[in-house]
Tab-separated table of C-alpha atoms and ligand atoms in Angstrom:
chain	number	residue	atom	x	y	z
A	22	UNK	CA	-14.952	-92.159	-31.022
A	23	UNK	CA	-16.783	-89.512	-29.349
A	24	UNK	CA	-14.329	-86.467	-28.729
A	25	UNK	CA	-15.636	-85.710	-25.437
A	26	UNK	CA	-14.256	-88.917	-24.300
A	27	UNK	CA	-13.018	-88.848	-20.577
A	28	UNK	CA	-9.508	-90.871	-20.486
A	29	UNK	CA	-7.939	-92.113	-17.119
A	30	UNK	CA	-5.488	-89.464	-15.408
A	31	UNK	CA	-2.185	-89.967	-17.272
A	32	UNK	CA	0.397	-93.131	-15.429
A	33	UNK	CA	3.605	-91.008	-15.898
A	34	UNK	CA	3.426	-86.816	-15.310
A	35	UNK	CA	2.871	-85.260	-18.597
A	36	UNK	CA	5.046	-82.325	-16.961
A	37	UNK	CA	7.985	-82.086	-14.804
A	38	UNK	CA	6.946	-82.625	-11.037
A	39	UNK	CA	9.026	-81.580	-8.338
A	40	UNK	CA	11.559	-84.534	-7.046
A	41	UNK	CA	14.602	-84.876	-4.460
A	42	UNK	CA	17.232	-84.611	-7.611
A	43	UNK	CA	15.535	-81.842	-8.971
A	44	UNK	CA	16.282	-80.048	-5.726
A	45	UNK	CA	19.885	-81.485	-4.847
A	46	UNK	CA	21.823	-81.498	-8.067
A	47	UNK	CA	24.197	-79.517	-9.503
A	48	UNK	CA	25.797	-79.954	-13.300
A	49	UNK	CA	27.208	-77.653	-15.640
A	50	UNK	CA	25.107	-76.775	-18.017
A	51	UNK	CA	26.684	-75.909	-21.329
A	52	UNK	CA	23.253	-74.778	-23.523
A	53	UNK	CA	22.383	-71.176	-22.785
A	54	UNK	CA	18.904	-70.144	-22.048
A	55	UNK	CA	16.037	-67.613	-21.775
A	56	UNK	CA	16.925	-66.298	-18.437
A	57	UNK	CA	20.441	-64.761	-20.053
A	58	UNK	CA	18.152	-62.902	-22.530
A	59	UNK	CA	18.111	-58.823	-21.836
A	60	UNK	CA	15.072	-57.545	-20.136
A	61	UNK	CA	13.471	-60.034	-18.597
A	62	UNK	CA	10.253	-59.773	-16.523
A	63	UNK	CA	8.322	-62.505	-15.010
A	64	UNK	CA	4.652	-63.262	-15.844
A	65	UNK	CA	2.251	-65.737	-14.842
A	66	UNK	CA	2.044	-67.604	-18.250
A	67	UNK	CA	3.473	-67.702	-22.346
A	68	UNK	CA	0.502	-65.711	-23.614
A	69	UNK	CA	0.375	-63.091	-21.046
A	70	UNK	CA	3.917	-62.612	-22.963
A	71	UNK	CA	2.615	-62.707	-26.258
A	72	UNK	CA	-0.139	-60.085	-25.061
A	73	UNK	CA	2.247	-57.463	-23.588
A	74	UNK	CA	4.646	-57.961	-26.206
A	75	UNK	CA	2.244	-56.716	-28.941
A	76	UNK	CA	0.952	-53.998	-26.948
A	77	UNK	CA	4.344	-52.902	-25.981
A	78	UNK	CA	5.370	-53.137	-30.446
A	79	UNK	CA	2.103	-50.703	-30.246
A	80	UNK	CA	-0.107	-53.064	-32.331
A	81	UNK	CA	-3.577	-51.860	-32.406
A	82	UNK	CA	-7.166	-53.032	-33.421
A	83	UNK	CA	-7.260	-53.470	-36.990
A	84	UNK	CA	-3.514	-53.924	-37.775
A	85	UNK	CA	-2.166	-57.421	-39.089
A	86	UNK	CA	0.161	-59.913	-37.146
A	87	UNK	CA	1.891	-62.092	-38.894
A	88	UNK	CA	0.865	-65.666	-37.147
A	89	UNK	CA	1.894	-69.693	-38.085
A	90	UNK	CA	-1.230	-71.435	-39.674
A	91	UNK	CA	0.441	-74.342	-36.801
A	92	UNK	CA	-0.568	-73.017	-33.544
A	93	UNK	CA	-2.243	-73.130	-30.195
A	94	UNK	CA	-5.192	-71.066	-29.594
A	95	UNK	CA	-3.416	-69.526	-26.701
A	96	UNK	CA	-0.777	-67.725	-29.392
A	97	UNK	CA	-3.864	-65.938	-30.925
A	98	UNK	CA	-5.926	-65.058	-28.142
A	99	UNK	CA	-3.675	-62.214	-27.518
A	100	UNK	CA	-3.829	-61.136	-30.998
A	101	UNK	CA	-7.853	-61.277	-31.070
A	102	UNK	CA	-7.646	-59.445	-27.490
A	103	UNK	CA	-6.305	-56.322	-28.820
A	104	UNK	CA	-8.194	-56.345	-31.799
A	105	UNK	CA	-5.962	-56.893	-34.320
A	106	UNK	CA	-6.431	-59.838	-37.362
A	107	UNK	CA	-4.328	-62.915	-37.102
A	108	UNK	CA	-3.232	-63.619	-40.636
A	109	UNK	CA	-2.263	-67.319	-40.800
A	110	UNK	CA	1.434	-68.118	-42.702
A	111	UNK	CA	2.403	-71.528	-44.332
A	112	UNK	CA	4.855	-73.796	-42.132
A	113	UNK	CA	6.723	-76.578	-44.528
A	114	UNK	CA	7.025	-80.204	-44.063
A	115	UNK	CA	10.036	-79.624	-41.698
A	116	UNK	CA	7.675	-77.214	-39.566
A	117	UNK	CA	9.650	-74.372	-40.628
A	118	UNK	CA	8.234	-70.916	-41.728
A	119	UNK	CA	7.528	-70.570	-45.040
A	120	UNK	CA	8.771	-67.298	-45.717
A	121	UNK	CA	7.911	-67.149	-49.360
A	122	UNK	CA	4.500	-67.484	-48.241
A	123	UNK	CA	4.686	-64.962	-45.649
A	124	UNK	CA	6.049	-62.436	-48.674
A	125	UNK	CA	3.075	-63.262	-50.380
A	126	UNK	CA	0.953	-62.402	-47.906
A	127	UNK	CA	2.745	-59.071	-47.190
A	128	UNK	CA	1.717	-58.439	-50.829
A	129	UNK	CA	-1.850	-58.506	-50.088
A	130	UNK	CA	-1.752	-56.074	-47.175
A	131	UNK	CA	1.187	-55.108	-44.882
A	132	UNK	CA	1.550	-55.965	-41.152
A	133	UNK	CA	2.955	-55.136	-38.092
A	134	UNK	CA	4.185	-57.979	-36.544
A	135	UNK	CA	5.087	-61.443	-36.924
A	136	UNK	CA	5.095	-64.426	-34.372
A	137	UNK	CA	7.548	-67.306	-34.832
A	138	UNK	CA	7.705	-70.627	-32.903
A	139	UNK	CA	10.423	-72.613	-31.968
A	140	UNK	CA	8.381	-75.640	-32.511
A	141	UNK	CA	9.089	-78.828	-29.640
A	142	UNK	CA	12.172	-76.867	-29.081
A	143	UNK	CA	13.854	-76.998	-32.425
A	144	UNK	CA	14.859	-73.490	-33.620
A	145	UNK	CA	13.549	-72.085	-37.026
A	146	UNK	CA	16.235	-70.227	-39.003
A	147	UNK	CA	16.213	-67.070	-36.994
A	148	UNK	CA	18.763	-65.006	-39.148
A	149	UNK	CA	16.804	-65.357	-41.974
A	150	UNK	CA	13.906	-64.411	-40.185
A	151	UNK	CA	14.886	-61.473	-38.228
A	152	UNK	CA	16.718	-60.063	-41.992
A	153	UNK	CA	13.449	-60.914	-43.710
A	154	UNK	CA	11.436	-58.917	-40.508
A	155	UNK	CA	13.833	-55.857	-40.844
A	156	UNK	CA	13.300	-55.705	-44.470
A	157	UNK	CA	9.981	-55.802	-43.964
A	158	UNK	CA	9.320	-53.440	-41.494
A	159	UNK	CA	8.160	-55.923	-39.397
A	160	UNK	CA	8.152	-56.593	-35.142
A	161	UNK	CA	9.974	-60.349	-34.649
A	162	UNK	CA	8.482	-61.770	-31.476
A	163	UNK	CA	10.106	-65.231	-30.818
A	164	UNK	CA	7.615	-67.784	-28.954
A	165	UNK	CA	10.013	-69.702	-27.224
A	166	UNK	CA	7.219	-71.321	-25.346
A	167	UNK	CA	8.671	-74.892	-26.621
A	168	UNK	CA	12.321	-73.397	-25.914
A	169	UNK	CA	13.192	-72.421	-22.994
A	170	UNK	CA	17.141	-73.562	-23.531
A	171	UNK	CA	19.072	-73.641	-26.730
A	172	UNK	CA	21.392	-71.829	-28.509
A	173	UNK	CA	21.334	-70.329	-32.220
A	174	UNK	CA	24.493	-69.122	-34.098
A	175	UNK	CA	26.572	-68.916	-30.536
A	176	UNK	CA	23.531	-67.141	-29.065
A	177	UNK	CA	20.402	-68.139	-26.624
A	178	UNK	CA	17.322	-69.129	-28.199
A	179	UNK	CA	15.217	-65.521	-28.079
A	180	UNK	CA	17.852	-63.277	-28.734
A	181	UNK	CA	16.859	-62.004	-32.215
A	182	UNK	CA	13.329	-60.913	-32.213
A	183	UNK	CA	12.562	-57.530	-30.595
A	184	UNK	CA	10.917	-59.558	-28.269
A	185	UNK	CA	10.761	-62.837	-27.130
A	186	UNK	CA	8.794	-64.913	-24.852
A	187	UNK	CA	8.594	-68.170	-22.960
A	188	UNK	CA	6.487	-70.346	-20.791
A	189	UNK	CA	8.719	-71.947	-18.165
A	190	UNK	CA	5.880	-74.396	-16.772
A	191	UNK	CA	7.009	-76.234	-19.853
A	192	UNK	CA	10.430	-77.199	-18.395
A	193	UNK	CA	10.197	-76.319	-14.362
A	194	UNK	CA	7.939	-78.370	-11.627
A	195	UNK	CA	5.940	-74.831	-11.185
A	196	UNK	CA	2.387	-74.029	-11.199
A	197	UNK	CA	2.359	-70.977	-12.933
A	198	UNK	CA	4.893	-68.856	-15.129
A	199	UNK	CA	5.682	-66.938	-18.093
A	200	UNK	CA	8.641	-65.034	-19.252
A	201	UNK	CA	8.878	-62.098	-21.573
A	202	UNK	CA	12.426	-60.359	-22.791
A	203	UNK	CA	12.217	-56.997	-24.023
A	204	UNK	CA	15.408	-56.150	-26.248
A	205	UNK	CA	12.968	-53.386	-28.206
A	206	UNK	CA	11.583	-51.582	-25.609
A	207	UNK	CA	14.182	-49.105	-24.983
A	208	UNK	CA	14.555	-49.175	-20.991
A	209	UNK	CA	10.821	-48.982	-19.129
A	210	UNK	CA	9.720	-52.009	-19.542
A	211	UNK	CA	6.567	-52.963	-17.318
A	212	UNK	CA	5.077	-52.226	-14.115
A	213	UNK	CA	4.385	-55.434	-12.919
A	214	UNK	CA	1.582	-56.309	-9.701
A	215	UNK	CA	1.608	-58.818	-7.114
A	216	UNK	CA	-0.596	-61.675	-8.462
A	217	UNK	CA	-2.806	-61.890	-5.291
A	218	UNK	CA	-2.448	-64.032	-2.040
A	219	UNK	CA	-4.222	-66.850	-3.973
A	220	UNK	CA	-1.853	-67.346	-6.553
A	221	UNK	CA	1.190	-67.390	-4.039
A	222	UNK	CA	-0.739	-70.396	-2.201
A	223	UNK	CA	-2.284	-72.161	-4.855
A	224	UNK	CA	1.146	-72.165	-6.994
A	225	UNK	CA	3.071	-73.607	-3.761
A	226	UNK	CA	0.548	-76.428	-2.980
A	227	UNK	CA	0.505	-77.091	-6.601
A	228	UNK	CA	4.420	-78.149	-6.914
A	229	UNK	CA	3.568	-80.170	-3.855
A	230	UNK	CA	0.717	-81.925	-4.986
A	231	UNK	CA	1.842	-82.493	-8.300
A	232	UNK	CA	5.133	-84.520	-7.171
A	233	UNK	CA	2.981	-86.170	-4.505
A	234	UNK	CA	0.232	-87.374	-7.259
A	235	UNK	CA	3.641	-88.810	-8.736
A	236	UNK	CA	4.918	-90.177	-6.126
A	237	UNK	CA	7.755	-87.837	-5.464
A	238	UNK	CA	9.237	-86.047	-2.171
A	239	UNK	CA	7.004	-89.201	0.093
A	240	UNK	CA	8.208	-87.832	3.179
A	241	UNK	CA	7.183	-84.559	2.932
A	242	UNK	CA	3.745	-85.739	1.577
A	243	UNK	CA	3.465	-87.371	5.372
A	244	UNK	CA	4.597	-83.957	7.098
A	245	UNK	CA	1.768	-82.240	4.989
A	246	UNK	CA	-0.788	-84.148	4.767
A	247	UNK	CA	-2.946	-81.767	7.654
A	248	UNK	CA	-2.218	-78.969	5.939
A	249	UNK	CA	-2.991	-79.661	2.772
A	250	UNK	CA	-6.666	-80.971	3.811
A	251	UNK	CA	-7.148	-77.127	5.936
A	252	UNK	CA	-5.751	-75.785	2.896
A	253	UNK	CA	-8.769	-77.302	0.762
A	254	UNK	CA	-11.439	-75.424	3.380
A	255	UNK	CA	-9.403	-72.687	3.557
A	256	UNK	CA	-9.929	-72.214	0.349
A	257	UNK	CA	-13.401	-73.034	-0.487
A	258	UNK	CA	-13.821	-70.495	2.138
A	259	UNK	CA	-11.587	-67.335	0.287
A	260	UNK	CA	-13.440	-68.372	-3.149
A	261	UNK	CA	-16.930	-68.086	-1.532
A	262	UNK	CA	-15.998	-64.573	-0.121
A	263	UNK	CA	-13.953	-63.600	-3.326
A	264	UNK	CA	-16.535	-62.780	-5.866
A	265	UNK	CA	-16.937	-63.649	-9.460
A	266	UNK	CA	-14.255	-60.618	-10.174
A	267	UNK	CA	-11.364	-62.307	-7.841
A	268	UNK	CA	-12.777	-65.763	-8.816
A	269	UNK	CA	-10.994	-64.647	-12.626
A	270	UNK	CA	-7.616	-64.669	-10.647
A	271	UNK	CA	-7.993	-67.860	-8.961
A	272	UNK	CA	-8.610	-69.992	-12.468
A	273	UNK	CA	-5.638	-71.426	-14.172
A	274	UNK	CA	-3.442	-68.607	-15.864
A	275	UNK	CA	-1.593	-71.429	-18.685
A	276	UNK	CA	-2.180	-74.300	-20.720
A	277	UNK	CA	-1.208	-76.696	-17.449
A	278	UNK	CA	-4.424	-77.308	-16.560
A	279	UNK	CA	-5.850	-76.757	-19.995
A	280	UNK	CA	-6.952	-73.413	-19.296
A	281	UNK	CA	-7.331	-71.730	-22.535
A	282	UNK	CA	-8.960	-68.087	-22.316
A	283	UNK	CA	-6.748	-64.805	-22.629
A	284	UNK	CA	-7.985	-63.440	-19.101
A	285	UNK	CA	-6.307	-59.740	-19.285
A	286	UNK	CA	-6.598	-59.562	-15.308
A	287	UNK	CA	-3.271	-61.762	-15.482
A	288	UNK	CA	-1.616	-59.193	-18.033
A	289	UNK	CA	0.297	-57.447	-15.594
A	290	UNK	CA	0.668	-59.963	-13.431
A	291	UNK	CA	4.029	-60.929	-11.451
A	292	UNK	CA	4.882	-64.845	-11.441
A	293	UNK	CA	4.055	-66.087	-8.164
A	294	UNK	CA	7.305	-66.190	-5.715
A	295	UNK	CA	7.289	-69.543	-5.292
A	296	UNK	CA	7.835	-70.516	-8.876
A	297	UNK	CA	10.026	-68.284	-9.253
A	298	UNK	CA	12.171	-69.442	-6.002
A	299	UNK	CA	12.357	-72.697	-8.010
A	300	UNK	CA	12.790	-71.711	-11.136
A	301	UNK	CA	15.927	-70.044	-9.962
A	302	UNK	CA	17.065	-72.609	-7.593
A	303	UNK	CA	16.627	-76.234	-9.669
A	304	UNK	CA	19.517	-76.898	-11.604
A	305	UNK	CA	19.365	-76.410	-15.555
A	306	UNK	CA	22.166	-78.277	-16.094
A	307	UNK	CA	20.364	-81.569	-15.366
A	308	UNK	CA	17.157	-80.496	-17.029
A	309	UNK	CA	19.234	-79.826	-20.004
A	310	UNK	CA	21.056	-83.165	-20.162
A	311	UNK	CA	18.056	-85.848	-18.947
A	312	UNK	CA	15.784	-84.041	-21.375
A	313	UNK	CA	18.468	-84.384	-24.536
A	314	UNK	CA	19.125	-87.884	-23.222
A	315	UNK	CA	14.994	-88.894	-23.213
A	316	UNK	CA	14.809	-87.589	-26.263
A	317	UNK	CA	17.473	-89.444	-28.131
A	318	UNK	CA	16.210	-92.786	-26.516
A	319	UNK	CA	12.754	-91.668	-27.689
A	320	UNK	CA	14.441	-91.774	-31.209
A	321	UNK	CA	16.421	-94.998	-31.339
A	322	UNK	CA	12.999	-96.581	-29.779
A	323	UNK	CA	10.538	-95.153	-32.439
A	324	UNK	CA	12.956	-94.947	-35.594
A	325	UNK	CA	11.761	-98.159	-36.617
A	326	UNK	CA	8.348	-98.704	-36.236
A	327	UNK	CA	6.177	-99.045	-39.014
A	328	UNK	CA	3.192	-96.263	-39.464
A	329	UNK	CA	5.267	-93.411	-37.644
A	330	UNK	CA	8.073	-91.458	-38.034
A	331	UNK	CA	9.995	-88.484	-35.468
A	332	UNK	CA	8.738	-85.362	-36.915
A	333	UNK	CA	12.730	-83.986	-36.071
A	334	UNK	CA	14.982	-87.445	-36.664
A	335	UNK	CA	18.259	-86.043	-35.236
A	336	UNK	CA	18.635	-84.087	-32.099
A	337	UNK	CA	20.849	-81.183	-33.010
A	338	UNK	CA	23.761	-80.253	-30.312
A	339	UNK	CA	22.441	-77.301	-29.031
A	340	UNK	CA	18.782	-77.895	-29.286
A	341	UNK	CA	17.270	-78.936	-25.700
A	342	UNK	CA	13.666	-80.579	-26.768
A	343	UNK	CA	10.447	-79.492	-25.407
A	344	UNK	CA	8.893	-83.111	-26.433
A	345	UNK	CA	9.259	-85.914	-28.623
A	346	UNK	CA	6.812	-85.188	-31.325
A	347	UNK	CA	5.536	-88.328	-33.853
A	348	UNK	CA	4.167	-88.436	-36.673
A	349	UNK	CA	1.133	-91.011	-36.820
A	350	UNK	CA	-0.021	-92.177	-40.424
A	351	UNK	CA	-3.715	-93.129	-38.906
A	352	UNK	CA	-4.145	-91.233	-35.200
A	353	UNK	CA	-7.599	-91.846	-34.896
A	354	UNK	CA	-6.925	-95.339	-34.604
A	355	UNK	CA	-4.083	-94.647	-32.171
A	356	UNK	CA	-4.939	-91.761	-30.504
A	357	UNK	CA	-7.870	-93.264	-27.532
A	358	UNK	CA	-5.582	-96.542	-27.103
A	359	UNK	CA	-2.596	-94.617	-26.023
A	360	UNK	CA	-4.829	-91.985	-23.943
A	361	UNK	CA	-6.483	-95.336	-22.207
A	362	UNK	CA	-3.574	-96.889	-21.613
A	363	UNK	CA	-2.629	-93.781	-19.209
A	364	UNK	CA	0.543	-92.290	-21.566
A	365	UNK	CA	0.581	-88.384	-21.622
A	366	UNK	CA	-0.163	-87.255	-25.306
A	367	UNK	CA	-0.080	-83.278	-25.740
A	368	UNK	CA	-1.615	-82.614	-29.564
A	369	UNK	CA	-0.437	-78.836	-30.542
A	370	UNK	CA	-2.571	-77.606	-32.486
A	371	UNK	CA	-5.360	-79.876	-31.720
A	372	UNK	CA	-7.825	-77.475	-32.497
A	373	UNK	CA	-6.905	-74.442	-34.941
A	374	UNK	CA	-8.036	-71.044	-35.001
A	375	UNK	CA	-11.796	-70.798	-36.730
A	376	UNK	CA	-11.257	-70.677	-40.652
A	377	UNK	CA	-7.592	-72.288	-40.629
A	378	UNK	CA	-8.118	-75.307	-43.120
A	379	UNK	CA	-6.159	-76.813	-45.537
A	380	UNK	CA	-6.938	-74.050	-48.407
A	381	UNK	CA	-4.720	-71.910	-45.929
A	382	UNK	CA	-1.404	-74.386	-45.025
A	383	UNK	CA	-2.223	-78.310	-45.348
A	384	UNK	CA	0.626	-79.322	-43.598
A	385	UNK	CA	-0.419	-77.531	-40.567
A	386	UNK	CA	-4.269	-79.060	-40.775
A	387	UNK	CA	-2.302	-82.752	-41.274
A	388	UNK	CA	0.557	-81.778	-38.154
A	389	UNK	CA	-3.011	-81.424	-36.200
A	390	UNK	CA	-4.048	-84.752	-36.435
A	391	UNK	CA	-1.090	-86.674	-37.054
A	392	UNK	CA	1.479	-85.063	-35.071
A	393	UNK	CA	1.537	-86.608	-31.477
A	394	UNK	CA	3.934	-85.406	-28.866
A	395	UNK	CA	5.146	-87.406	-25.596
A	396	UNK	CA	6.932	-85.886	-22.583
A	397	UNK	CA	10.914	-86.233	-22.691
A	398	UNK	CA	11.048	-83.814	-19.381
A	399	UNK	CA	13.618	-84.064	-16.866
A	400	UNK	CA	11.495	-85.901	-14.026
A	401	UNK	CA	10.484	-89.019	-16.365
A	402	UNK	CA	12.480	-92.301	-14.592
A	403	UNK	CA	14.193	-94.929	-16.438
A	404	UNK	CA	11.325	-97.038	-15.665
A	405	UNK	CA	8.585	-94.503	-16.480
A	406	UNK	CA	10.292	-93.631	-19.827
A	407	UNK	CA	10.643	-97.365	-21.048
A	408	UNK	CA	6.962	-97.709	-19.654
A	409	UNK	CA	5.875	-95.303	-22.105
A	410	UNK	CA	7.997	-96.770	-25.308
A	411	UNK	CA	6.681	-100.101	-24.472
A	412	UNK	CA	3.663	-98.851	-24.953
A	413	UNK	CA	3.876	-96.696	-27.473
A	414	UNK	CA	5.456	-100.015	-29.449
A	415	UNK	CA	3.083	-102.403	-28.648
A	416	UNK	CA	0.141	-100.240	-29.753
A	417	UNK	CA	1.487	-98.989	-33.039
A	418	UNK	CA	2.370	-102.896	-34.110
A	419	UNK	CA	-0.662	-104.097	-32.803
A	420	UNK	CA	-2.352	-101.704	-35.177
A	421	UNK	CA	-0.374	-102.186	-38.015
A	422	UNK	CA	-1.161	-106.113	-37.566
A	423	UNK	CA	-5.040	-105.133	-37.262
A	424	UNK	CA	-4.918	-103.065	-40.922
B	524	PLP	C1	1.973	-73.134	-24.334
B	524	PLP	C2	2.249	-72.223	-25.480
B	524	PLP	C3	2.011	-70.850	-25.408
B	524	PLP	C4	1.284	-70.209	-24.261
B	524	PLP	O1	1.862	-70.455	-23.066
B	524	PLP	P1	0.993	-70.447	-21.701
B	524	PLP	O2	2.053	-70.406	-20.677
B	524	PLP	O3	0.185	-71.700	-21.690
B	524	PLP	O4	0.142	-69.240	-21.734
B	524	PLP	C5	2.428	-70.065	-26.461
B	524	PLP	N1	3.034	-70.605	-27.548
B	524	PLP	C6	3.248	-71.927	-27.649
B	524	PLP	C7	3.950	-72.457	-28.860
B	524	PLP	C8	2.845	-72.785	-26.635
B	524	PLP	O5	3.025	-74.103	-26.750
């Protein structure tokens, strides 16, 4: 299996695309989130967060930040970006922190800061952490990137690191976005710039086209359909005239589209207006409830089938899921069917930082390969969800009856 292989575009969205409900409902929500956080500024992706939140703790090239061996590359970018060494800490089997570990790496050389995720959603024990941080002398910054909504000890998700960040393209229809809360920063916070006319257009059409690849909002796909076709010369035109400096600003700012350089243009960055007109507008208290609901019929569906097992068996009440993450005993085998078959797989952590192996944290080196995760977002349909668990059971017993 070559691993440049070109798979079909996914049958179901991988993320949440804009839809008529998504626009027109109201429900109580009930699970607080990361917009009640103190501070809060709005940036055009997760590690644009992580990035100002380190230079704002005043970490500076040479200094050591605290990082989990289980990762994305776009956690450590920042980190390389100002210099500073990433120093990789042990996750356990239950892809919490291993703070024994991290003590013994304190031992070998202090550090300034330490990164935490709140992996698919699922918070890590954040008392603990933030008492072990403060006895440390260490900076908590909470990567709620996977948690957007969810509450810990009677408080939102975020509110115990100095810092916290999230990456709300994770849980709204929206092109672009990033969220950072400040609750160390004494009051100045930053001085945040328009994004550019590019981003404001290119982040509109986006939610449009997204729902329209989908399916969604048909009638409005009719209405636009001209202007979405002068939009394309338009903008062939504006990136011709742009430059390769402007050019920077007009590639993807997150992980959506799989961009996955640290492009410091974007660090001071405002989120473009429309995503945040939707972000504030769509109703939470649906998002909250559909994606709780997915996931919990993701469970019951998978519980039982041999060669797998949910990485996080019970869905905790305050806990609202990023994705359904799986464990697979033999991806490889798995891996190309699914991805042919047109069902979204995101792999976190697909590829880990050079010189993370298994001599550093073999769980995180095994979650890697083995740990699959498949959309449980609001805008999945009945039919699109149990779609996606047919499929996902008729592969895995298919391969079990091959072995
Ligand atoms: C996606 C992600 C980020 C970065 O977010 P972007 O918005 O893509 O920049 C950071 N941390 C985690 C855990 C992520 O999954």
């Amino acid at each position: 299996m070559s691993a440049e292989q070109a798979f079909p575009r996914p049958t179901i969205p991988k993320d949440p695309v804009l839809s008529w409900p998504a626009l027109f409902s109201k429900k109580k929500a009930g699970i607080a989130s990361f917009m009640e956080l103190g501070q809060l500024q709005f940036l055009t992706s997760g590690r644009m967060g992580i990035g100002n939140a380190l230079r704002l703790m005043g970490v500076q090239a040479g200094d050591r930040v605290l990082v989990p061996a289980y990762h994305c590359n776009a956690m450590i970018e920042p980190v390389a970006w100002l210099g500073a060494i990433p120093v990789f800490y042990r996750i356990k089997a239950d892809a919490g922190v291993d703070l024994d570990d991290v003590a013994r790496l304190l031992q070998e050389g202090c550090a300034s800061a330490m990164l935490v995720t709140h992996y698919f959603g699922f918070p890590q024990d954040n008392q603990a952490i933030a008492e072990f941080c403060q006895a440390h002398g260490l900076a908590f910054l909470e990567d709620c990137a996977h948690a957007f909504f969810g509450e810990v000890a009677g408080k939102p998700i975020g509110s115990f690191g100095q810092y916290a960040i999230a990456s709300p393209w994770k849980f709204f229809p929206i092109y672009d976005g990033g969220c950072i809360a400040m609750h160390g920063s004494g009051a100045s916070g930053l001085r945040l710039q328009h994004p550019g006319i590019s981003l404001q257009i290119k982040s509109a059409i986006n939610a449009l086209e997204a729902a329209f690849r989908y399916r969604r909002l048909c009638i409005v796909r009719h209405i636009a359909k001209p202007l979405l076709w002068m939009k394309d010369v338009v903008w062939g035109s504006i990136k011709r005239a742009a430059g390769p400096e402007r050019n920077k600003l007009s590639t993807a700012p997150n992980s959506a589209e799989g961009g996955t350089s640290f492009e410091p243009l974007w660090l001071d960055k405002r989120m473009s207006l429309a995503s945040r007109l939707l972000m504030h507008a769509l109703d939470f208290g649906r998002i909250i409830a559909l994606r709780r609901s997915h996931y919990q019929r993701l469970l019951d569906a998978c519980n039982d089938i041999p060669g797998c097992h949910p990485l996080f068996p019970v869905l905790p009440e305050k806990v609202v899921p990023y994705a359904f993450p799986l464990v697979i005993d033999q991806p490889e085998r798995i891996f190309a069917t699914l991805k042919r078959a047109g069902v979204p797989i995101i792999r976190f952590g697909e590829v880990l930082w050079p010189g993370v192996d298994a001599s550093i944290c073999p769980i995180s080196v095994e979650f890697s390969r083995k740990v699959f995760q498949f959309p449980c977002h609001q805008e999945l349909d009945t039919a699109e969800l149990e779609w996606m668990i047919a499929t996902i059971r008729s592969t895995m017993l298919c391969a079990q009856a091959r072995h």
